[in-house]
Amino acid sequence: GAVVSQHPSRVICKSGTSVKIECRSLDFQATTMFWYRQFPKQSLMLMATSNEGSKATYEQGVEKDKFLINHASLTLSTLTVTSAHPEDSSFYICSARDFSVVNEQYFGPGTRLTVT
Amino acid sequence: KQEVTQIPAALSVPEGENLVLNCSFTDSAIYNLQWFRQDPGKGLTSLLLIQSSQREQTSGRLNASLDKSSGRSTLYIAASQPGDSATYLCAVWLGGSRLTFGEGTQLTVNP
């Protein structure tokens, strides 16, 4: 099946700094990528949807100035957590949809962000 | 608004048992339904995808069924093994860009 990678898998940063997470579709072109956040023992919460070359669409309650999303190519999307605070500590998962196949959505392995 | 419910929230079974996980959704106008597995601290692994026109899909010891009219799907796991222990999530796609997830069923298979 299609593969989605994320980098880094874990990151620890100090409060007030910014962190960038990369999401890549390795063997298919993803016109649409998604960013999710997951708290312990909870399901995935969609943060934003990004289409290649256009601005991301953020879900209600998600601060677009804090969570900057860039989808510059058909295989790469980035999520930058700006001025991170401890409450931003979470598991971030990206996903990509290959509309050319059977509309299946593929998920990355996730990034564990810890803000100290 | 589409809502997805998974029952039970947690399940503990002895090794070798056959088991069924349930998923229900409120809007039957779905394009497809996916079952995922998530191990602790990991991303999601897609197990089975059922298109709206299909009734079931099988992969190895896994069988997923879909009854769109009643808004239900089941994931059947045969001859469960300790390695099957994980959280199982179902998600429905209504078209557009949004997948709606259930809260998951945490499965523990005891040796």
mmCIF file of C-alpha atoms in Angstrom, chain A residues 1-78:
data_model
loop_
_atom_site.group_PDB
_atom_site.id
_atom_site.type_symbol
_atom_site.label_atom_id
_atom_site.label_comp_id
_atom_site.label_asym_id
_atom_site.label_seq_id
_atom_site.Cartn_x
_atom_site.Cartn_y
_atom_site.Cartn_z
ATOM 1 C CA GLY A 1 0.000 0.000 0.000
ATOM 2 C CA ALA A 2 0.909 3.656 -0.201
ATOM 3 C CA VAL A 3 3.326 5.049 2.355
ATOM 4 C CA VAL A 4 3.204 8.319 4.234
ATOM 5 C CA SER A 5 6.225 9.354 6.276
ATOM 6 C CA GLN A 6 6.586 11.928 9.008
ATOM 7 C CA HIS A 7 9.660 13.581 10.404
ATOM 8 C CA PRO A 8 10.609 13.834 13.172
ATOM 9 C CA SER A 9 8.954 10.971 15.032
ATOM 10 C CA ARG A 10 9.612 12.655 18.373
ATOM 11 C CA VAL A 11 10.551 16.197 19.271
ATOM 12 C CA ILE A 12 11.077 17.970 22.554
ATOM 13 C CA CYS A 13 11.231 21.734 22.525
ATOM 14 C CA LYS A 14 11.221 24.595 24.974
ATOM 15 C CA SER A 15 8.197 26.757 25.506
ATOM 16 C CA GLY A 16 8.136 29.709 23.118
ATOM 17 C CA THR A 17 10.049 28.045 20.307
ATOM 18 C CA SER A 18 8.652 26.849 16.975
ATOM 19 C CA VAL A 19 8.663 23.304 15.664
ATOM 20 C CA LYS A 20 8.220 22.083 12.102
ATOM 21 C CA ILE A 21 6.859 18.644 11.266
ATOM 22 C CA GLU A 22 7.159 17.246 7.757
ATOM 23 C CA CYS A 23 4.746 14.878 6.076
ATOM 24 C CA ARG A 24 5.607 13.164 2.803
ATOM 25 C CA SER A 25 3.731 10.818 0.511
ATOM 26 C CA LEU A 26 6.459 8.496 -0.707
ATOM 27 C CA ASP A 27 4.968 6.660 -3.647
ATOM 28 C CA PHE A 28 1.913 8.611 -4.712
ATOM 29 C CA GLN A 29 0.816 12.159 -5.320
ATOM 30 C CA ALA A 30 -1.407 13.588 -2.647
ATOM 31 C CA THR A 31 -3.570 16.435 -3.808
ATOM 32 C CA THR A 32 -5.006 16.664 -0.326
ATOM 33 C CA MET A 33 -3.259 16.216 2.992
ATOM 34 C CA PHE A 34 -4.708 16.315 6.460
ATOM 35 C CA TRP A 35 -3.313 17.100 9.893
ATOM 36 C CA TYR A 36 -4.753 15.478 12.983
ATOM 37 C CA ARG A 37 -4.089 15.834 16.664
ATOM 38 C CA GLN A 38 -4.598 13.035 19.143
ATOM 39 C CA PHE A 39 -4.712 13.250 22.922
ATOM 40 C CA PRO A 40 -4.100 10.169 25.087
ATOM 41 C CA LYS A 41 -6.870 7.581 24.858
ATOM 42 C CA GLN A 42 -8.864 9.726 22.466
ATOM 43 C CA SER A 43 -9.610 9.484 18.791
ATOM 44 C CA LEU A 44 -8.119 11.679 16.105
ATOM 45 C CA MET A 45 -9.203 15.281 15.851
ATOM 46 C CA LEU A 46 -8.919 16.887 12.425
ATOM 47 C CA MET A 47 -7.031 20.158 12.618
ATOM 48 C CA ALA A 48 -6.842 21.214 9.000
ATOM 49 C CA THR A 49 -7.069 20.128 5.398
ATOM 50 C CA SER A 50 -4.567 21.322 2.847
ATOM 51 C CA ASN A 51 -4.643 21.178 -0.919
ATOM 52 C CA GLU A 52 -1.474 21.500 -2.901
ATOM 53 C CA GLY A 53 -0.741 25.094 -3.796
ATOM 54 C CA SER A 54 -3.531 26.653 -1.805
ATOM 55 C CA LYS A 55 -4.203 27.791 1.730
ATOM 56 C CA ALA A 56 -5.197 25.248 4.320
ATOM 57 C CA THR A 57 -8.730 25.002 5.635
ATOM 58 C CA TYR A 58 -8.756 24.934 9.406
ATOM 59 C CA GLU A 59 -11.340 23.293 11.613
ATOM 60 C CA GLN A 60 -13.297 25.395 14.037
ATOM 61 C CA GLY A 61 -11.293 26.181 17.135
ATOM 62 C CA VAL A 62 -7.887 25.571 15.557
ATOM 63 C CA GLU A 63 -5.693 28.677 15.551
ATOM 64 C CA LYS A 64 -4.305 29.123 12.051
ATOM 65 C CA ASP A 65 -1.642 31.556 13.230
ATOM 66 C CA LYS A 66 -0.356 29.009 15.708
ATOM 67 C CA PHE A 67 -0.501 25.963 13.470
ATOM 68 C CA LEU A 68 0.958 26.998 10.124
ATOM 69 C CA ILE A 69 0.401 24.533 7.325
ATOM 70 C CA ASN A 70 2.162 24.593 3.991
ATOM 71 C CA HIS A 71 1.450 22.178 1.144
ATOM 72 C CA ALA A 72 3.998 23.277 -1.407
ATOM 73 C CA SER A 73 4.109 20.139 -3.538
ATOM 74 C CA LEU A 74 2.082 17.026 -4.262
ATOM 75 C CA THR A 75 4.271 14.999 -1.927
ATOM 76 C CA LEU A 76 5.075 17.342 0.956
ATOM 77 C CA SER A 77 3.105 19.163 3.608
ATOM 78 C CA THR A 78 4.509 20.809 6.719
#
